[in-house]
Coordinates of N, CA and C in Angstrom, one line a residue:
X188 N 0.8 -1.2 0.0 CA 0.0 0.0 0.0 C 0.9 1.3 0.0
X189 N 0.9 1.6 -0.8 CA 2.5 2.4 -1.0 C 1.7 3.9 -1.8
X190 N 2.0 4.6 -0.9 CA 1.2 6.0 -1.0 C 2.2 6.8 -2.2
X191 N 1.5 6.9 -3.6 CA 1.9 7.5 -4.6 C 1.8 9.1 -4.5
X192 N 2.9 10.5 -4.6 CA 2.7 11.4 -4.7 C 2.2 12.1 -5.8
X193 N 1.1 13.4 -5.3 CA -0.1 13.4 -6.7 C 1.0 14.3 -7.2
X194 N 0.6 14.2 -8.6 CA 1.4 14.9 -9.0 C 0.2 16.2 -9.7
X195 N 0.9 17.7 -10.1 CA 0.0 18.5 -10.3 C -0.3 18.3 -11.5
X196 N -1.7 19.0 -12.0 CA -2.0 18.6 -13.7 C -1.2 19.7 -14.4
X197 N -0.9 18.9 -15.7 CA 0.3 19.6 -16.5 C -0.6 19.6 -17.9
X198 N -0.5 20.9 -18.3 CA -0.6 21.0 -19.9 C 0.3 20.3 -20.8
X199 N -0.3 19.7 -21.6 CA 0.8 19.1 -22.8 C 2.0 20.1 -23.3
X200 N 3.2 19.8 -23.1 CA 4.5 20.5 -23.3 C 5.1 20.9 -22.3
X201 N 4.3 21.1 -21.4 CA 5.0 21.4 -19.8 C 5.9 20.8 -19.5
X202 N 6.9 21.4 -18.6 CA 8.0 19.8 -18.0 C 7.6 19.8 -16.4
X203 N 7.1 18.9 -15.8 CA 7.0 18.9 -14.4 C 8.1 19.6 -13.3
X204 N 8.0 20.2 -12.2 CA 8.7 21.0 -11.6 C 9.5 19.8 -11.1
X205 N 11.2 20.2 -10.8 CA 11.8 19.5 -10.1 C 11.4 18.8 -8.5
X206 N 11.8 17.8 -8.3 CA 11.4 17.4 -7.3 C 12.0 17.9 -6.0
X207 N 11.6 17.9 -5.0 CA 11.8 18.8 -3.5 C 13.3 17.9 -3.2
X208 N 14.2 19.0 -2.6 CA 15.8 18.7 -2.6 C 15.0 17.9 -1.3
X209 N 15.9 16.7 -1.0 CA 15.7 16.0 0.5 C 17.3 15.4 1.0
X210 N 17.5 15.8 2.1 CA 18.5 15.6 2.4 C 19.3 15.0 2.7
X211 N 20.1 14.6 1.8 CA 20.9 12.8 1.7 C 21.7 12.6 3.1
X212 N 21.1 13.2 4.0 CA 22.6 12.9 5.1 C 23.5 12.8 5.4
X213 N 24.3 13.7 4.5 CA 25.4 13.3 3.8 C 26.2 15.0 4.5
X214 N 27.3 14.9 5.6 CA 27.6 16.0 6.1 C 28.1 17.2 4.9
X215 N 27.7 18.4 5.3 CA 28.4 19.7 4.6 C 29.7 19.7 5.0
X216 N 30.7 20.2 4.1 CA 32.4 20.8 4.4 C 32.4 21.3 5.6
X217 N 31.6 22.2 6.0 CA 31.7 23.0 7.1 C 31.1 22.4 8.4
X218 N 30.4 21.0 8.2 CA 29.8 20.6 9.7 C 31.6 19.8 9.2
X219 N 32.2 18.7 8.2 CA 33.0 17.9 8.2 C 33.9 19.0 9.6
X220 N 34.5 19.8 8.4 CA 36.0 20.7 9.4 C 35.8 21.2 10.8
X221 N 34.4 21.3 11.4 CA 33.8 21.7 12.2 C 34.2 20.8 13.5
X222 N 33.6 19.5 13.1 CA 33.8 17.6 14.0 C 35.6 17.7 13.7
X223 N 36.2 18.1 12.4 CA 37.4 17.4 12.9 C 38.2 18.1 13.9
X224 N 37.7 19.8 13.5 CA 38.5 20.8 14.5 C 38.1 20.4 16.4
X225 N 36.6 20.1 16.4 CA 36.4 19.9 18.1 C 37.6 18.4 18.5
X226 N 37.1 17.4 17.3 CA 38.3 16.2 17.5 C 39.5 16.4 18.2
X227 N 39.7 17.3 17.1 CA 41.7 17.6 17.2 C 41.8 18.0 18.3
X228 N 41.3 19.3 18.7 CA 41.4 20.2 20.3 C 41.2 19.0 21.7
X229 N 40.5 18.1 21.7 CA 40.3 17.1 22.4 C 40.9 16.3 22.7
X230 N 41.9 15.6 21.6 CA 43.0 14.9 21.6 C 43.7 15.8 21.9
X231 N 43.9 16.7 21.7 CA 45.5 17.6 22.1 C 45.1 18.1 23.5
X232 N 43.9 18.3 24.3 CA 43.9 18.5 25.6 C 44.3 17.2 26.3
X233 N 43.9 16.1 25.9 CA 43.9 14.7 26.8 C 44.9 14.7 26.2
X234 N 46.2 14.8 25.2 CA 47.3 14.9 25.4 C 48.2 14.8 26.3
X235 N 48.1 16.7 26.4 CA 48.6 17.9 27.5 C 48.1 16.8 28.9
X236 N 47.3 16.8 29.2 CA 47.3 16.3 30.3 C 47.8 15.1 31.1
X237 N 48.2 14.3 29.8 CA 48.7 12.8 30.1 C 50.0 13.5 29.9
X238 N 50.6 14.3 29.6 CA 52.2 14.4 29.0 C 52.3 15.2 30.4
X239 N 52.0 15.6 31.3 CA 52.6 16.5 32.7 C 52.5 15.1 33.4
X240 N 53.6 15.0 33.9 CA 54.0 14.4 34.8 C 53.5 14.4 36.4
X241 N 53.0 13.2 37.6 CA 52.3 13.7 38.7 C 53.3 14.2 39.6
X242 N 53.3 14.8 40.7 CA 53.9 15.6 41.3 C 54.4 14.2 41.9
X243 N 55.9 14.0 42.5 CA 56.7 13.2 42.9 C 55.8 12.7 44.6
X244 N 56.0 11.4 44.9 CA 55.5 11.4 46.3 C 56.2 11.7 47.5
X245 N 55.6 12.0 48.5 CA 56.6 11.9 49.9 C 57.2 10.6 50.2
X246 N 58.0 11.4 50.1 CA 59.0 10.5 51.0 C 58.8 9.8 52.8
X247 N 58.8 8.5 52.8 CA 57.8 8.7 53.7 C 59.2 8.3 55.1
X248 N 60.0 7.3 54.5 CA 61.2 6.9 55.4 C 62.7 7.4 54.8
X249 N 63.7 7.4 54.8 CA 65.1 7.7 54.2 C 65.1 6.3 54.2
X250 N 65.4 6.3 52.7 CA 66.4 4.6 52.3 C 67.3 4.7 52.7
X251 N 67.8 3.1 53.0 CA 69.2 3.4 53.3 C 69.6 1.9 52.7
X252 N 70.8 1.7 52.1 CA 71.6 0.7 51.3 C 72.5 -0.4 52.3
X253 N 72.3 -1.4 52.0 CA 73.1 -2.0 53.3 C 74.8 -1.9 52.8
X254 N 75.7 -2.0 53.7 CA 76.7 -1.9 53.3 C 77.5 -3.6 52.6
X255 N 78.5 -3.6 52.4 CA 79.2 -4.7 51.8 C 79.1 -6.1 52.7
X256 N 79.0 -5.8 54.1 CA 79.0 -6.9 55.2 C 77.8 -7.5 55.4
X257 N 76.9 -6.6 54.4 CA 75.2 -6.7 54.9 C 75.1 -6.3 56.0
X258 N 75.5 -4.9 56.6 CA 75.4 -4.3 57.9 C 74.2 -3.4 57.3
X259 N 73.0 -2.5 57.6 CA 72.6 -1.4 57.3 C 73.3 -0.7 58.6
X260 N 73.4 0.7 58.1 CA 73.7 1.7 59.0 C 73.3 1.6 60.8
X261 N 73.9 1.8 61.4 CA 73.2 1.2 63.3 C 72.2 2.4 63.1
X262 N 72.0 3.4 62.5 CA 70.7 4.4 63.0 C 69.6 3.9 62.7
X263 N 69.4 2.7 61.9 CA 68.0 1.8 61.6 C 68.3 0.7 62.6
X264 N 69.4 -0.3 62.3 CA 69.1 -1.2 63.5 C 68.8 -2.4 63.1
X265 N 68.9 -2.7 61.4 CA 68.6 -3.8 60.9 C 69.7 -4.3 60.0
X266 N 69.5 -6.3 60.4 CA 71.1 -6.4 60.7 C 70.6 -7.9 59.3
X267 N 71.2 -8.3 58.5 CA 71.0 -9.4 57.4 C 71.6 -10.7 58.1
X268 N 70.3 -11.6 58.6 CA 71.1 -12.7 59.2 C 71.8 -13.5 58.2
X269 N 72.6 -14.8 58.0 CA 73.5 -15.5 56.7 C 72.0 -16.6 56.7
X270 N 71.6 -17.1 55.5 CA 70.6 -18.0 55.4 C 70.9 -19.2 56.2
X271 N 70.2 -19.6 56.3 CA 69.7 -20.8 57.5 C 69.5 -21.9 56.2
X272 N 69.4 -23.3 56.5 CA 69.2 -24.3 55.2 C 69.4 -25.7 56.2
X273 N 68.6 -26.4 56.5 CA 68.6 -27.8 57.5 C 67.3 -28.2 57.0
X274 N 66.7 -29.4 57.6 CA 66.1 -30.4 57.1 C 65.2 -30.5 58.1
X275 N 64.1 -30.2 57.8 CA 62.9 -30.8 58.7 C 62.9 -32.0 59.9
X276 N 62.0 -31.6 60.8 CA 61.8 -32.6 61.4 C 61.2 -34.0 60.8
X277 N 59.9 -33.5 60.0 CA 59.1 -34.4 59.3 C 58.7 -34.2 58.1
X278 N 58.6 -34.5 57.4 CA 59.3 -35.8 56.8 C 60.5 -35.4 56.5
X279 N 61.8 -36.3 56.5 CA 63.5 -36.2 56.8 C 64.1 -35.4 55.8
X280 N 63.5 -35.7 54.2 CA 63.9 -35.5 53.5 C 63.7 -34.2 52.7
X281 N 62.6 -33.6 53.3 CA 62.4 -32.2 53.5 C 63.1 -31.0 53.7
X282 N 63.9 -30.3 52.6 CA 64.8 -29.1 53.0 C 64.1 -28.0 53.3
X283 N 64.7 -27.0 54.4 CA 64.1 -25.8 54.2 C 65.3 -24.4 54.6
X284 N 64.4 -23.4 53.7 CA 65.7 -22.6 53.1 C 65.0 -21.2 53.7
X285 N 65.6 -20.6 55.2 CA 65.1 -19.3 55.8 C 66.3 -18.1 55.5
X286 N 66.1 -17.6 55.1 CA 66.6 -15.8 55.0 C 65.9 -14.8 55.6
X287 N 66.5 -14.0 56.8 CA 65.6 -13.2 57.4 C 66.8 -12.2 58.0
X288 N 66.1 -11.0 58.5 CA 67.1 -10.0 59.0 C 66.3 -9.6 60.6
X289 N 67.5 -9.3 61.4 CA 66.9 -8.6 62.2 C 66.3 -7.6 62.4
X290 N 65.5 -6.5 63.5 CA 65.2 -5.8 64.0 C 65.9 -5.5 65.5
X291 N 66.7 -4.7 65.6 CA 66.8 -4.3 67.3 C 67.2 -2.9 67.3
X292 N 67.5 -3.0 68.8 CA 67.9 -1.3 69.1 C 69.5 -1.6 69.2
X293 N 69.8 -0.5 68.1 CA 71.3 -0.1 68.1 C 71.8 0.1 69.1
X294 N 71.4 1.3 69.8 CA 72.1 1.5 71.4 C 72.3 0.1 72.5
X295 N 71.3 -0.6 72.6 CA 71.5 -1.5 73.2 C 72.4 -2.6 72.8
X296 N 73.1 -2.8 71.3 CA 73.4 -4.0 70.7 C 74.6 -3.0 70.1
X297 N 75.9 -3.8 70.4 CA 77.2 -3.7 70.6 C 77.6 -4.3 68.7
X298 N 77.2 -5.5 69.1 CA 77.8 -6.3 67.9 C 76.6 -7.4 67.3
X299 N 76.1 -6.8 66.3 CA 74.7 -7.3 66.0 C 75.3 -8.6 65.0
X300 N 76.4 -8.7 65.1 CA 77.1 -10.1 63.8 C 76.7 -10.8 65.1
X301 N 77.8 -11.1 66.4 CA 77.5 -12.1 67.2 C 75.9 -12.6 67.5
X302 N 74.9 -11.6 67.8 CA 73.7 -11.6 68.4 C 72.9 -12.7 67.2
X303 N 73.6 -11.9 65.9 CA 72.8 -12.7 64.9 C 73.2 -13.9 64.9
X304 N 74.7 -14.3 64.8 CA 74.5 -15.5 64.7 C 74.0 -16.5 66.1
X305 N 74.0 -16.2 67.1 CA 73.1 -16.9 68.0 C 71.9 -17.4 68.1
X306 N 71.4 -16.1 67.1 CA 69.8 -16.5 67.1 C 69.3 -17.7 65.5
X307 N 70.6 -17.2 65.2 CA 70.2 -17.9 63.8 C 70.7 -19.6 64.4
X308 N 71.9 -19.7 65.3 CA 71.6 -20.9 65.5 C 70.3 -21.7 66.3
X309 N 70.0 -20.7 66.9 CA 68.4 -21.1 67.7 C 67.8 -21.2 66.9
X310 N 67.3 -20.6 65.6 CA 66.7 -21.0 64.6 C 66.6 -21.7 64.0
X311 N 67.5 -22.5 64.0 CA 68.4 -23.9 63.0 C 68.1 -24.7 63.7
X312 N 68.0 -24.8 65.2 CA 67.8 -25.7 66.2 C 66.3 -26.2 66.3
X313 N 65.5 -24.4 66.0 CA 64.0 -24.9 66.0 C 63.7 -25.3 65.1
X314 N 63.8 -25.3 63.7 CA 63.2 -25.5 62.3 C 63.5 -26.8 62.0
X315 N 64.9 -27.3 62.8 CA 65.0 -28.9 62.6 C 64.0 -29.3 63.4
X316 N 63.2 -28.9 63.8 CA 61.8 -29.7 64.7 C 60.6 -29.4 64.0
X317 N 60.4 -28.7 63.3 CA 59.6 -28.5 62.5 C 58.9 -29.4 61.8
X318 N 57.5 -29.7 62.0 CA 56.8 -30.5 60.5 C 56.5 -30.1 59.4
X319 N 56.4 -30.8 58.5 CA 55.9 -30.3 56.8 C 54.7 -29.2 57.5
X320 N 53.7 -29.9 57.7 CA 52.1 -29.7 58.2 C 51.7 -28.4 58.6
X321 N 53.0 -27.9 59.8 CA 53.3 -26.5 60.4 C 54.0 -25.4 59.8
X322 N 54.2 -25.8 58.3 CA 54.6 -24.8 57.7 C 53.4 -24.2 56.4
X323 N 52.6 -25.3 56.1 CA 51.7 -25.5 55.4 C 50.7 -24.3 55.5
X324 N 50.7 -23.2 54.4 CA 49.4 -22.7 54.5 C 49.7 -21.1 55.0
X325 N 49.0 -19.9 54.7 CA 49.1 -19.2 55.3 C 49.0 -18.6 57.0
X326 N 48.1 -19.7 57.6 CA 48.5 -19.7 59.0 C 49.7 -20.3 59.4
X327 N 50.1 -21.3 58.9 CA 51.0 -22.2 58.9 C 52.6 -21.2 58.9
X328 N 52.2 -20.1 58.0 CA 53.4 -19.3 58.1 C 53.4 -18.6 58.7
X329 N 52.4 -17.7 59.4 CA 51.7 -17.0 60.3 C 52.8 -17.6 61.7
X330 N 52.6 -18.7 62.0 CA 52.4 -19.0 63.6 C 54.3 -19.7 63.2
X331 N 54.8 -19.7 62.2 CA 56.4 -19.8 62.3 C 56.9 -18.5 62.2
X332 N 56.2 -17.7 61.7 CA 57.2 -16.6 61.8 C 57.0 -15.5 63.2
X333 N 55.7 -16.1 64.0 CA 55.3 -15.9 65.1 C 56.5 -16.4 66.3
X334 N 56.5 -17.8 65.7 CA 57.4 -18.7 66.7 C 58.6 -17.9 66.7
X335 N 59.4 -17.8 65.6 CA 60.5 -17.1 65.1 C 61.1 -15.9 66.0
X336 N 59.7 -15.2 66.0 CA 59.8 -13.5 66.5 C 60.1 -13.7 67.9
X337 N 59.3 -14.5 68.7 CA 59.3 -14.8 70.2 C 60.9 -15.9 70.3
X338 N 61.5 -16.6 69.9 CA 62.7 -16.9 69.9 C 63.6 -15.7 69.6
X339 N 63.4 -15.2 68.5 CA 65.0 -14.1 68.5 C 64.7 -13.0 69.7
X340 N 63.3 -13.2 69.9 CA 63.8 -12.0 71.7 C 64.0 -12.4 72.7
X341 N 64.1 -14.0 72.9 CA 63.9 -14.4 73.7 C 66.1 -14.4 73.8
X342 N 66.3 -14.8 73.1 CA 67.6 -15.3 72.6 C 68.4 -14.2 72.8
X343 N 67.6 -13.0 72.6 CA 68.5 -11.5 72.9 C 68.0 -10.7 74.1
X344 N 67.0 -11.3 74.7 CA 67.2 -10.6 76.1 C 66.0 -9.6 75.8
X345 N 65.2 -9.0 74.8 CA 64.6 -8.3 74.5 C 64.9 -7.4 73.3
X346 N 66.2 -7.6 72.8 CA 66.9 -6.4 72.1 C 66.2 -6.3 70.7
X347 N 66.2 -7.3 70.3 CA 65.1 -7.8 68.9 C 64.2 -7.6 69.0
X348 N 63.3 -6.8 68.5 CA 62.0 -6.3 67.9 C 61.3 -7.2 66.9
X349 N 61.8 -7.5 66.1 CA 61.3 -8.2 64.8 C 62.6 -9.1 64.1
X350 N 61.8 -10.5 64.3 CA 62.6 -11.1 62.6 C 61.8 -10.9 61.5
X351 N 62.2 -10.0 60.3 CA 61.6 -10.4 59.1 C 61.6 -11.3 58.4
X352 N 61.1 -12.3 57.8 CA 61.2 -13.3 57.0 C 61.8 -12.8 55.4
X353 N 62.8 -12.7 54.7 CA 62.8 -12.0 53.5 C 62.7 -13.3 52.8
X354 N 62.6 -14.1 52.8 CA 62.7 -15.6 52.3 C 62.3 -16.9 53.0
X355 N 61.4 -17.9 52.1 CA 61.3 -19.1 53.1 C 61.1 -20.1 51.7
X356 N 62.0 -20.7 51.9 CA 61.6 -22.0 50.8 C 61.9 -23.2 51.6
X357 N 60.3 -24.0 51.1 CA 60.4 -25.9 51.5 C 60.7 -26.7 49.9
X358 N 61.4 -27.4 50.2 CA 61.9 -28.5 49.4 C 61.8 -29.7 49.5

């Protein structure tokens, strides 16, 4: 049902009037340069704004580099124990591989190489008691490096603050 447009009556010789311009949708020059000019400006602001760099952060502690001995500086107080490496309690065949540094107070601790290695042999002593089972798991790591912390203070009298764990591998 397709609605025919009437067309007007024409005398013989007439030519019918052109038909009504309709508008192909088809952009003008001036809407085209118009879109590409807002485009361009757009890209070049989100540019600019990705090209400034964010203001630097605070600084929140002073780094500090350990020296050759694996000493850091005594004004921090944090000392690189030598890796630990012995064999489970259970099962035998089980290696396990601890790296850890201390925490203590400088003023109180004279010579933090001796202290360390003391604790690190208490450490060696507890971990050969160790089972697979108690190392197992995130609590499992939890409650050794719990054990850990309460042995190196116990071992120094209190001077130790913290063992960090910087490494722990089972084998």
């Amino acid at each position: 049902m397709a609605v025919e447009p009437e067309l007007p009556d024409l005398t013989p010789g007439e030519t019918p009037p052109p038909p009504p311009r309709v508008a192909s949708g088809a952009p003008s020059l001036l809407q085209t340069v118009l879109a590409t000019l807002v485009v361009t400006a757009m890209a070049g602001a989100m540019g600019a704004l990705f090209a400034v760099p964010p203001p630097p952060a605070p600084e929140l502690a002073p780094k500090t580099e350990p020296t050759p001995g694996g000493v850091v500086p005594a004004a921090s107080g944090l000392f690189e124990m030598p890796p630990i490496v012995t064999n489970l309690g259970s099962p035998k065949d089980t290696w396990i591989r601890l790296e850890a540094s201390i925490v203590f107070d400088a003023k109180a601790v004279q010579h933090p190489e001796t202290l360390a290695e003391d604790i690190a042999g208490d450490e060696l002593a507890y971990l050969h008691t160790v089972a697979l089972s108690q190392v197992e798991g995130p609590i499992g790591l939890e409650n050794i490096r719990q054990d850990l912390n309460e042995r190196a203070a116990i071992r120094s009298g209190g001077k130790v603050s913290e063992l960090v764990i910087r490494t722990l591998v089972v084998q």
